[in-house]
XYZ file of C-alpha atoms in Angstrom:
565
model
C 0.000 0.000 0.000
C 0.862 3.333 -0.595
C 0.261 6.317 0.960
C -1.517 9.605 -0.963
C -1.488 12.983 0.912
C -4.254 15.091 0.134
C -4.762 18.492 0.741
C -7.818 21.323 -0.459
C -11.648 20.189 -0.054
C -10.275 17.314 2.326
C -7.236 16.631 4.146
C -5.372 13.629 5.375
C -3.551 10.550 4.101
C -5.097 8.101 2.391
C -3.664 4.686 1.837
C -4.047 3.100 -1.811
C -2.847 0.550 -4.432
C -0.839 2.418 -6.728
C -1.014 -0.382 -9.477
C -5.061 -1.094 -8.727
C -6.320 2.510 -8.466
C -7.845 4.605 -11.298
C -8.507 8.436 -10.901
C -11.927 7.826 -10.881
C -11.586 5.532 -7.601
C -9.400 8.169 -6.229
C -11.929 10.980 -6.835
C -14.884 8.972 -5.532
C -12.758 7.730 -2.121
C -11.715 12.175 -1.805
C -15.521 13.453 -2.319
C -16.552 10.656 -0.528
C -14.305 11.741 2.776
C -14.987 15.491 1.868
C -18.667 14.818 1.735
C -19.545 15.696 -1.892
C -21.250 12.564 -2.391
C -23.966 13.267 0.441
C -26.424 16.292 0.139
C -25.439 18.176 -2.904
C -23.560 15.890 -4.210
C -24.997 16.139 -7.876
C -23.843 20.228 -7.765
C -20.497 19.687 -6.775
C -17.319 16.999 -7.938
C -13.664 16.935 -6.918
C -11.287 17.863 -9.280
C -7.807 16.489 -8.095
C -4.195 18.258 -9.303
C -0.820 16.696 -9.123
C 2.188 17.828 -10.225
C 0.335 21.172 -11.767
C -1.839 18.534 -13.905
C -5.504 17.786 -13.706
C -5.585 14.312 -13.522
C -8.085 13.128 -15.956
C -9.557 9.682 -15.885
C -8.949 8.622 -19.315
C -10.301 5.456 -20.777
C -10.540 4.217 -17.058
C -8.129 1.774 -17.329
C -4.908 3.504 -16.572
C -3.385 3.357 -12.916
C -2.639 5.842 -10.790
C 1.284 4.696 -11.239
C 0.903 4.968 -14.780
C 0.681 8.445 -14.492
C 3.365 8.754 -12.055
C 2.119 9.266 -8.601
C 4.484 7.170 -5.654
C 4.793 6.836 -1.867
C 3.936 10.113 -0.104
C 2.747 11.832 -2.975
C 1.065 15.400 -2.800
C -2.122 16.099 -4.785
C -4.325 18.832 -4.189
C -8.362 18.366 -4.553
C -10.514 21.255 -5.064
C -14.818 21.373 -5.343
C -15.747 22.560 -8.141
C -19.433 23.235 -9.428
C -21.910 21.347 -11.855
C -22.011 24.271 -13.894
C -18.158 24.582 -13.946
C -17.924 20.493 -14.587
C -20.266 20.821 -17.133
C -18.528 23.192 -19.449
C -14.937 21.302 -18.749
C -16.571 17.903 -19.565
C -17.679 20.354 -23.044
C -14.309 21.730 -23.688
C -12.808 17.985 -23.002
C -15.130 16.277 -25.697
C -14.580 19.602 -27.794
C -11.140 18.817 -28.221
C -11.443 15.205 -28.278
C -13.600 15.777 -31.352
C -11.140 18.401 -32.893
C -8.696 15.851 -32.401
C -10.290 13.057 -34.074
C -11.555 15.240 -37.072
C -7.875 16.211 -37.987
C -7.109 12.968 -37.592
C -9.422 12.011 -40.170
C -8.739 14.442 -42.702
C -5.103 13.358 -42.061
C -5.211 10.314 -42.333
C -7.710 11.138 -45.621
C -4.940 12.740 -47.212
C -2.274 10.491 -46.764
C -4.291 7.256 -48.172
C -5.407 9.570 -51.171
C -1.986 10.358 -51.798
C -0.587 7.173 -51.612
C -2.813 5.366 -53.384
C -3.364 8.014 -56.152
C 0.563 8.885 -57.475
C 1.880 5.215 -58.160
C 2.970 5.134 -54.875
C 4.174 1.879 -53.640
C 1.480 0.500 -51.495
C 2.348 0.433 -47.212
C -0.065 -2.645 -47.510
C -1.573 -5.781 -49.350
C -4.243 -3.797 -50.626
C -4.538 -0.966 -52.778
C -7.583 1.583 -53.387
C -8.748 2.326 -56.940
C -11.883 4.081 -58.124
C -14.529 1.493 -59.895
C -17.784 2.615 -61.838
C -20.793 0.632 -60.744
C -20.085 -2.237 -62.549
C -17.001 -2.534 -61.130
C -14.635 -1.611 -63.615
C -11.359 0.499 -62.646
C -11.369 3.750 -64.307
C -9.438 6.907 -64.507
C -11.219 9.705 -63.871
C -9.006 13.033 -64.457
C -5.501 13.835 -63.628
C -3.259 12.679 -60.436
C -4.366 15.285 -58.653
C -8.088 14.653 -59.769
C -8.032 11.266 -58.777
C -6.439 12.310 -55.279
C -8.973 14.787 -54.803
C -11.628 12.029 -55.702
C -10.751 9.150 -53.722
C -10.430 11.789 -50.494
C -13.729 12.777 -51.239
C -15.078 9.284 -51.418
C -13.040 8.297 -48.281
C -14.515 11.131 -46.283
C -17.989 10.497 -47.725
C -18.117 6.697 -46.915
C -16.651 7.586 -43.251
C -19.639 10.540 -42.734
C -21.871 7.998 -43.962
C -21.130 5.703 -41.051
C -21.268 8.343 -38.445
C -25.071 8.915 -39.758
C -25.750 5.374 -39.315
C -24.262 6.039 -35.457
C -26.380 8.628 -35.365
C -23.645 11.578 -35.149
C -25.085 13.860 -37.050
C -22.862 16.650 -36.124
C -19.625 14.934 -36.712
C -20.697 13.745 -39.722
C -21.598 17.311 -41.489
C -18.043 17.457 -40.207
C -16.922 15.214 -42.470
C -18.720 15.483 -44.889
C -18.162 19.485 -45.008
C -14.586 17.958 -45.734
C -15.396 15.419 -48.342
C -17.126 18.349 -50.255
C -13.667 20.358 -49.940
C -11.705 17.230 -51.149
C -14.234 16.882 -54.433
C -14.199 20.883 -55.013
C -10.505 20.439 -55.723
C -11.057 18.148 -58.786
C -11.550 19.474 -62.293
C -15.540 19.821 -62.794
C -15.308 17.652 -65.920
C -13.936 14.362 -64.038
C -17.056 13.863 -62.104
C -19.628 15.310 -63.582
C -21.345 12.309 -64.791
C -20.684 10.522 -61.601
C -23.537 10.689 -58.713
C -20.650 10.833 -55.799
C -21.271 14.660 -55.118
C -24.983 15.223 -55.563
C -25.564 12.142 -52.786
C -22.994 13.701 -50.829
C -25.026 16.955 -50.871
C -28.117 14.937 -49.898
C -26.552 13.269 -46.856
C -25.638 17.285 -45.441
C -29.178 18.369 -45.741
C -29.785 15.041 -44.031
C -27.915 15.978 -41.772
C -29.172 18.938 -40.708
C -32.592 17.768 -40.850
C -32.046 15.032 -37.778
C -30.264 18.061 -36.002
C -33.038 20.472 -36.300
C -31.337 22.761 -37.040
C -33.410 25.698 -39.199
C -30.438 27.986 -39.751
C -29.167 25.986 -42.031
C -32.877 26.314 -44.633
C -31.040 28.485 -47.427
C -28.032 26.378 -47.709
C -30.371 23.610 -47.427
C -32.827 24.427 -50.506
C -29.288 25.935 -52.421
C -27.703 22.248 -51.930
C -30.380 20.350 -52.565
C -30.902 22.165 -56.276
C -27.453 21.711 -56.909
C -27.544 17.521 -55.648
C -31.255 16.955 -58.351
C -29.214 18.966 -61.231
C -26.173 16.709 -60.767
C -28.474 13.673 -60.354
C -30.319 14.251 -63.195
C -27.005 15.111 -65.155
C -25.879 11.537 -64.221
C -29.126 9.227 -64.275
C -30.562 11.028 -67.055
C -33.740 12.647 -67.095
C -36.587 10.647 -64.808
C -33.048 8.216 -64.412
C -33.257 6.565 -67.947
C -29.902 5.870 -68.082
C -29.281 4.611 -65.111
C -32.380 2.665 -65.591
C -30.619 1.515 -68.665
C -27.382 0.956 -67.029
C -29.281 -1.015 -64.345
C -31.345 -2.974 -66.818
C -34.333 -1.874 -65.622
C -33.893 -1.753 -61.844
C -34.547 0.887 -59.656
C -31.997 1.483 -57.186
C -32.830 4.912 -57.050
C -35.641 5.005 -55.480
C -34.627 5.697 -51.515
C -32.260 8.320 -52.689
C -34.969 10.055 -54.515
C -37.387 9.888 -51.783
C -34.834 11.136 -49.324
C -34.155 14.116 -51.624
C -38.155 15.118 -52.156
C -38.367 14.754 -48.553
C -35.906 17.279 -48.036
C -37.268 19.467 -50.636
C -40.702 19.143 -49.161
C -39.467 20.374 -45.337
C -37.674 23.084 -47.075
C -40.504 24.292 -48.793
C -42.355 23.659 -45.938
C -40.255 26.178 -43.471
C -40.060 28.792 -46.394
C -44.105 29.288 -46.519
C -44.047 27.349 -50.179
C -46.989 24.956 -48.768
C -48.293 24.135 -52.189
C -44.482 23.589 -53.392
C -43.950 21.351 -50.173
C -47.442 19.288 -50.307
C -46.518 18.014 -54.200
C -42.591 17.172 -52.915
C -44.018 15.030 -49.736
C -46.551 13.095 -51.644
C -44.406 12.022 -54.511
C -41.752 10.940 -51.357
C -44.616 9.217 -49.810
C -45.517 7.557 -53.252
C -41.909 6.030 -53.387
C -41.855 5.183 -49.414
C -44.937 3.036 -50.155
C -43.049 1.515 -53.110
C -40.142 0.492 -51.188
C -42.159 -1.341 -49.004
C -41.377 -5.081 -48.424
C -44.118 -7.505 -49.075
C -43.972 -9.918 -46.476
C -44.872 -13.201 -48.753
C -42.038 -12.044 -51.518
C -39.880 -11.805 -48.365
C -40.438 -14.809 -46.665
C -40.098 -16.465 -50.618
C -36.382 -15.076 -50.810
C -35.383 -16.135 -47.140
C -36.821 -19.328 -47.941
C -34.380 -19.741 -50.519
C -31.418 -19.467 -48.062
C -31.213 -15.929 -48.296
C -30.374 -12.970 -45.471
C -33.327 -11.078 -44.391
C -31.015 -7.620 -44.856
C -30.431 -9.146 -48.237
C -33.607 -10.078 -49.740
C -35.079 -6.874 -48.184
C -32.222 -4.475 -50.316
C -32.751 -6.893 -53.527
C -36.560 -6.766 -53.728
C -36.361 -2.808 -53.114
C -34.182 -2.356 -55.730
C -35.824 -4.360 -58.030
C -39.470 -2.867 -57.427
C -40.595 -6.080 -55.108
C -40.266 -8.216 -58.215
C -39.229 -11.765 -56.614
C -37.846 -13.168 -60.114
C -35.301 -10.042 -60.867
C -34.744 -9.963 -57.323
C -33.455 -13.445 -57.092
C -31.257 -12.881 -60.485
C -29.903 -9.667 -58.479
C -29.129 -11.996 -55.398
C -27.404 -14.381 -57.772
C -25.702 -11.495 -60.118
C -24.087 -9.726 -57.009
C -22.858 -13.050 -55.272
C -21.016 -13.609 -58.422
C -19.448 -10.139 -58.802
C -18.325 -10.718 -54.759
C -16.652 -13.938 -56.027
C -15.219 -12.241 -58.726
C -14.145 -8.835 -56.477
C -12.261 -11.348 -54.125
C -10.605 -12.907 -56.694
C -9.254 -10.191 -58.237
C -8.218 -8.784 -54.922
C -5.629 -11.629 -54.211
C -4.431 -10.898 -57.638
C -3.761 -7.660 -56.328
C -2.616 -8.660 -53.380
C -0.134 -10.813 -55.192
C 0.830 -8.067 -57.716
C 1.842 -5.652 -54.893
C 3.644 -8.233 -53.278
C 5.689 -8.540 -56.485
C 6.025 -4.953 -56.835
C 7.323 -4.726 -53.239
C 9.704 -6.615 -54.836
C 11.042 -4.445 -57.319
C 11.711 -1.532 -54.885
C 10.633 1.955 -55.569
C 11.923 4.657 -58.263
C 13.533 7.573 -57.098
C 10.561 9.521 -56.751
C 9.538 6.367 -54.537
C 7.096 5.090 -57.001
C 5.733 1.384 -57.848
C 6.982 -0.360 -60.910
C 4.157 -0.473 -63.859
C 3.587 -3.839 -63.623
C 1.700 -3.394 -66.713
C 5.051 -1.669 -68.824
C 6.734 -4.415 -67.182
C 4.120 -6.868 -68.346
C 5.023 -4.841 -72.420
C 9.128 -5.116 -71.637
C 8.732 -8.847 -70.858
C 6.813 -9.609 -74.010
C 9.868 -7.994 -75.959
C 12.188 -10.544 -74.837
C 13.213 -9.215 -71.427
C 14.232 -11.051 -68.616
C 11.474 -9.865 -65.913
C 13.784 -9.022 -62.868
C 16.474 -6.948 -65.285
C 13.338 -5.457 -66.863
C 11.911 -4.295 -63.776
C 15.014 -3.011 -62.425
C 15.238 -0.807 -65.657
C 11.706 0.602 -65.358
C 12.883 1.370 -61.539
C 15.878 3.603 -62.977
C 14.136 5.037 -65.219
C 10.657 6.063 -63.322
C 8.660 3.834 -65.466
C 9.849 5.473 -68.472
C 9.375 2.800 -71.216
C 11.528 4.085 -73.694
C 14.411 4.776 -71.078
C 13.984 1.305 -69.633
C 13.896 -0.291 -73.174
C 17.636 2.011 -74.200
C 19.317 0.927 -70.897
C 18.323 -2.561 -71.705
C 19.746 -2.939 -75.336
C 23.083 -0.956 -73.967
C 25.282 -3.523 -72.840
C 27.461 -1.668 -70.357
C 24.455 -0.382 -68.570
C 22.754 -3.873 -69.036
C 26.179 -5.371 -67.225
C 25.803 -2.906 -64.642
C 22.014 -3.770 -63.934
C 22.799 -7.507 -63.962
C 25.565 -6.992 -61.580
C 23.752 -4.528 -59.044
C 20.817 -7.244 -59.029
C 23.050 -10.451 -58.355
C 24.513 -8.245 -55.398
C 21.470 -7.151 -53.997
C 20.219 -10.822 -54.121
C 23.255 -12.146 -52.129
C 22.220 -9.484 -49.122
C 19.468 -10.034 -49.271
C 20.143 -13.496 -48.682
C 22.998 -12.468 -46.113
C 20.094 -11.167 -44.134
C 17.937 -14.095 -44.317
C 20.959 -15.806 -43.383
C 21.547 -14.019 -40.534
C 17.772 -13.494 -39.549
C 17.796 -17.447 -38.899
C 21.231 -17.722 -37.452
C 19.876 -15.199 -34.623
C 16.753 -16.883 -34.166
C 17.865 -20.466 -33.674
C 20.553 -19.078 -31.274
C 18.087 -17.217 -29.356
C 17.020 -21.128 -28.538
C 19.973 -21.642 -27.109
C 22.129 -23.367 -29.424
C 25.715 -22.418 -29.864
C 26.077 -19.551 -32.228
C 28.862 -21.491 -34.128
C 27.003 -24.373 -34.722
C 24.047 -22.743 -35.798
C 25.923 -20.822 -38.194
C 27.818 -24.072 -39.497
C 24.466 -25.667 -39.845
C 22.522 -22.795 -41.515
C 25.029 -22.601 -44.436
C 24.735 -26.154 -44.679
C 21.627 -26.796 -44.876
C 19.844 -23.731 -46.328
C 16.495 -23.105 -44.591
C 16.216 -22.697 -40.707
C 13.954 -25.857 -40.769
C 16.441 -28.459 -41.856
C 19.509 -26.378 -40.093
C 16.803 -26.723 -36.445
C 16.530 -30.267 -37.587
C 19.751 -30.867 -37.531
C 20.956 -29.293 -34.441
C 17.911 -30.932 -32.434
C 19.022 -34.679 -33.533
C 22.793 -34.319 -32.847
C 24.949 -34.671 -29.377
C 25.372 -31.575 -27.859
C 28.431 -32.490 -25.595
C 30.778 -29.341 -26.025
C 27.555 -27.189 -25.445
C 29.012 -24.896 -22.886
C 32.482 -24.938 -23.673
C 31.436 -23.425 -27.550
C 29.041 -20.970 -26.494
C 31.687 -19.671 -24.042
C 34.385 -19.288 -27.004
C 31.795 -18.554 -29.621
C 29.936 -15.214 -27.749
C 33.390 -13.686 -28.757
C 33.107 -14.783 -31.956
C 29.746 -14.198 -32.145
C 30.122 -10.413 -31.832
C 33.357 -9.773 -34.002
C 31.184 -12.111 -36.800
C 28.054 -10.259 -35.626
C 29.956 -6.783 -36.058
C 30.689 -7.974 -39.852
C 27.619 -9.268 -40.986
C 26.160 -6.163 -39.318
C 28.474 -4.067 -41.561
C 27.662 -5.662 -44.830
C 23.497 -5.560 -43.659
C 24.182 -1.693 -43.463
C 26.702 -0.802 -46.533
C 23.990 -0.890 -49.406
C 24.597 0.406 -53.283
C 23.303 3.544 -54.011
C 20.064 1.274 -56.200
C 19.153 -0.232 -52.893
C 19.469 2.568 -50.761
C 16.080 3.825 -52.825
C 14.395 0.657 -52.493
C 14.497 -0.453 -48.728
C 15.935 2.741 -47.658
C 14.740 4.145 -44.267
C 12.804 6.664 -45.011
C 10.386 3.973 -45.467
C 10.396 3.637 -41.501
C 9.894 7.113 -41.359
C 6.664 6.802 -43.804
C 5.614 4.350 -41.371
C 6.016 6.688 -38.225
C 3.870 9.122 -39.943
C 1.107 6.925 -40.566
C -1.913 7.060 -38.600
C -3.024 3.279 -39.169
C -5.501 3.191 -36.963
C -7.954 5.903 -38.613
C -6.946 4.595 -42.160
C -7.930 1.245 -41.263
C -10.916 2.921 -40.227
C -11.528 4.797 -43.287
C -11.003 1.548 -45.861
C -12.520 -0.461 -44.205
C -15.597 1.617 -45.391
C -14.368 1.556 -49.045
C -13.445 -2.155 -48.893
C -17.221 -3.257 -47.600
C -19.094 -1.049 -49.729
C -20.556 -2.010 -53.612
C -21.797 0.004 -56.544
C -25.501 -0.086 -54.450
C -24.349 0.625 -50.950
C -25.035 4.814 -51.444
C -28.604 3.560 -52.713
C -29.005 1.109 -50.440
C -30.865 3.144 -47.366
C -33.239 2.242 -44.502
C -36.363 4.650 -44.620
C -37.518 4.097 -42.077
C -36.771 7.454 -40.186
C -38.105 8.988 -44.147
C -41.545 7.436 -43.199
C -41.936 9.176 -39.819
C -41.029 12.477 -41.228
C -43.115 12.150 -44.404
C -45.971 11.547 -41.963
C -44.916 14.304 -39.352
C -44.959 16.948 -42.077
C -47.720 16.260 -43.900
C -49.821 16.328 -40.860
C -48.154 20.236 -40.190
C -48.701 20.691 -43.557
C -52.252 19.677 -43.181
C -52.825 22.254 -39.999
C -50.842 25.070 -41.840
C -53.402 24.568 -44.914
C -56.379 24.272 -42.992
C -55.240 27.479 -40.871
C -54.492 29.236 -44.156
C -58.770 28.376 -45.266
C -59.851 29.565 -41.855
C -57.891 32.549 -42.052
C -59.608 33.212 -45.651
C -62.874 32.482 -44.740
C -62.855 34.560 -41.976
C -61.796 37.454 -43.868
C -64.323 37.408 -46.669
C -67.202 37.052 -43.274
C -65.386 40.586 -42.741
């Protein structure tokens, strides 16, 4: 046990477990001996300094030696007032919140850039823009496709803060996903739907905060999100319709923008305006109704309620093009996760390769054109490295002997460190069992592969044990000190391929918050922005055309009662 001494609202000594006690069991044992906790206890709270910090309880797991109080520690506890505890806990989860939205956009900005330039990716995966039938395309320049996949990043992340119901964080976010698509050339997007949804899910948004100020903006961004929507899906959505083959995955969007336009017009005095925008959004909530019997058909066939439910919406509760839906979007899953251990694999091989100056990927795909030339594919590769993918560069150095001698030669090198280190990685980690570093060594080159070279060791006498490991741990560090030496002296070539800065790349990552961010992008599909629960549509369809109902009935009463005049 240690001993605390406490001074302020209380004083005395109070005896504790340093490594058991959290600041929250500290403050309730203080207020609890300074008689906070009794009558008035809900208007006042301790608030307990040490050091000239507030100690702050955290995620309620840390210890009170974790944050450096010992034996016969001083720590001064004050009272301080609901009132005044109410706007600290504010400031705290103010700057919590700042926190975490830089930490988004950060983290944002760093995937987009990564994953936009050519970069080499930090892992197995890599993000690429798709169309909705999955198809990788190229929308703009570098920086247009930067700016885009930010913007879809951001968009997907505000889009599961809604579904948490954190409305105000996600107009956050999505406030920044609208700055990240504003940076893109007009012409990139413009026939893409990305923007005008965004622009929906704001006025969303502020709808479910009630929050009126925000009515002009409101009626200015939903004009702008039906232009770009019709732009996209064609007039009354033909295209898409066409695109679709005849489905309608439009319809919750839709009724989530006439909604919007309908409480706009509402709160603007355009009750005739509003009336015509709520029915047609009522129209389309009926639509997407369910019918129980085609839903209990689907989930009889083996299929998730959440499933069936999204299919027969989108296919206007027709059970026959629902089921072809089910069976079309299992396939294109199958097909997505193939092609993403491709990937996978391709990166891997890229990894391979290094980076180019610039700290690019090689173009697997020029590499792919080099190799069908004649090239060997590790020379060819190392070429396109030089030369920042340049094919033509790549393609002169090749057919130029002396620089075709010196890429052969700087390869064979690199591949005998790089099995030095492998070497060396296994030497170290069999003698880490305890074997005697010589031996290990002896058996490693022997052998080859840690496996056999364990085998080995494990099935032979080990008589001189002690006596070798005594007269090896010398040799062990002058041999250490020169395999060391030859890990660290690397050509100029691989110096840009495995040099540290990559480390540093890593420090700067935040990998939490971009795991967070992908794994948005990686489990969404071409129908996930269209794919939206209504129910909390219905309620407000209902709760304004009832208001819209009084306001028209007070308008004829009004009328009728000035013509009696």
């Amino acid at each position: 046990m240690a001993k605390l001494r406490i001074g302020g609202a209380w004083s005395g000594v109070l005896e504790v477990e340093l490594e058991e006690w959290t600041v929250s069991m500290l403050r309730a044992e203080v207020a609890k001996r300074s008689g906070c906790d009794g009558v008035g206890g809900p208007t006042q709270m301790i608030n307990l300094i040490f050091a000239g910090k507030v100690l702050k309880d955290g995620d309620g797991t840390e210890k009170l030696s974790q944050l450096g109080l010992r034996n016969n520690a001083k720590i001064l506890a004050s009272r301080v007032s609901a009132d005044q505890s109410k706007v600290k806990e504010e400031f705290l989860a103010e700057e919590e919140r700042s926190k975490r939205l830089s930490r988004i956009k950060f983290a944002a900005t760093s995937l987009a850039q990564r994953h936009a330039d050519g970069s080499l990716p930090v892992g197995d995966f890599n993000l690429e823009l798709e169309n909705q039938s999955g198809e990788k395309v190229q929308l703009g320049s570098e920086t247009d496709q930067r700016a885009i996949m930010m913007g879809l990043m951001l968009h997907a992340n505000g889009k599961q803060l809604i579904s948490k119901q954190q409305y105000r964080d996600a107009l956050e976010v999505l406030t920044m996903g609208e700055e990240a698509f504003s940076l893109c050339n007009p012409k990139a997007i413009e026939m893409v739907d990305n923007v005008s949804i965004l622009q929906i899910d704001m006025v969303w948004c502020y709808f479910m905060l009630r929050d009126i100020s925000w009515l002009t903006v409101a009626g200015q961004r939903l004009a702008k999100a039906r232009e770009g929507l019709e732009r996209a899906h064609g007039k009354e959505s033909m295209r898409l319709r066409l695109l679709q083959g005849g489905r309608y995955p439009e319809l919750a969007l839709h009724l989530r923008l006439e909604l919007l336009e309908g409480v706009v017009a509402y709160h603007s005095g355009q009750l005739e305006t509003s009336r015509v925008a709520l029915s047609a959004a009522q129209i389309k909530f009926f639509q997407l109704q369910v019918p129980d019997e085609a839903l209990s058909l689907l989930m009889g066939m083996g299929y998730k309620e959440r499933a069936a439910k999204r299919a027969l919406r989108m296919n206007n509760q027709d059970v026959e093009r629902a089921v072809d839906f089910l069976v079309e979007e299992k396939a294109k899953k199958i097909k997505k996760h193939e092609e993403d251990l491709q990937r996978q694999q391709e990166i891997l091989e890229q990894k391979q390769y290094g980076m180019t100056p610039l700290r690019k990927a090689v173009d697997l795909q020029k590499l792919n054109e080099l190799v069908s030339m004649g090239f060997h594919k590790e020379l060819a590769a190392e070429a396109l490295r030089r030369n920042e993918n340049d094919t033509q560069k790549s393609l002169d150095d090749l057919t130029n002997p002396e620089i075709y001698a010196v890429i052969q030669a700087d390869l064979e090198l690199r591949k005998i460190k790089r099995l030095r280190r492998a070497e060396e990685a296994a030497i170290q980690e069999i003698t880490n069992m305890g074997f005697p570093r010589a031996a290990v060594a002896q058996a490693v080159r022997t052998f080859g592969t840690k496996e056999e070279a364990l085998n080995h060791l494990i099935g032979q006498p080990n008589e001189n044990a002690a006596t070798e490991d005594v007269g090896n741990h010398g040799l062990g560090a002058a041999g250490g000190s020169g395999n060391s030496s030859d890990t660290i002296t690397t050509s100029s070539a691989e110096a840009s391929n495995e040099g540290p800065s990559n480390h540093k790349e890593d420090e700067q990552r935040d990998v939490d918050m971009e795991d967070e961010l992908t794994h948005g992008l990686q489990n969404a599909d071409a129908f996930s922005d269209y794919d939206v629960d209504v129910t909390k549509e219905g309620e407000a369809i209902n709760e304004y055309l009832t208001l819209l109902y009084s306001a028209e009935n007070d308008e004829k009463n009004s009328s009728r009662m000035m013509g009696s005049k």
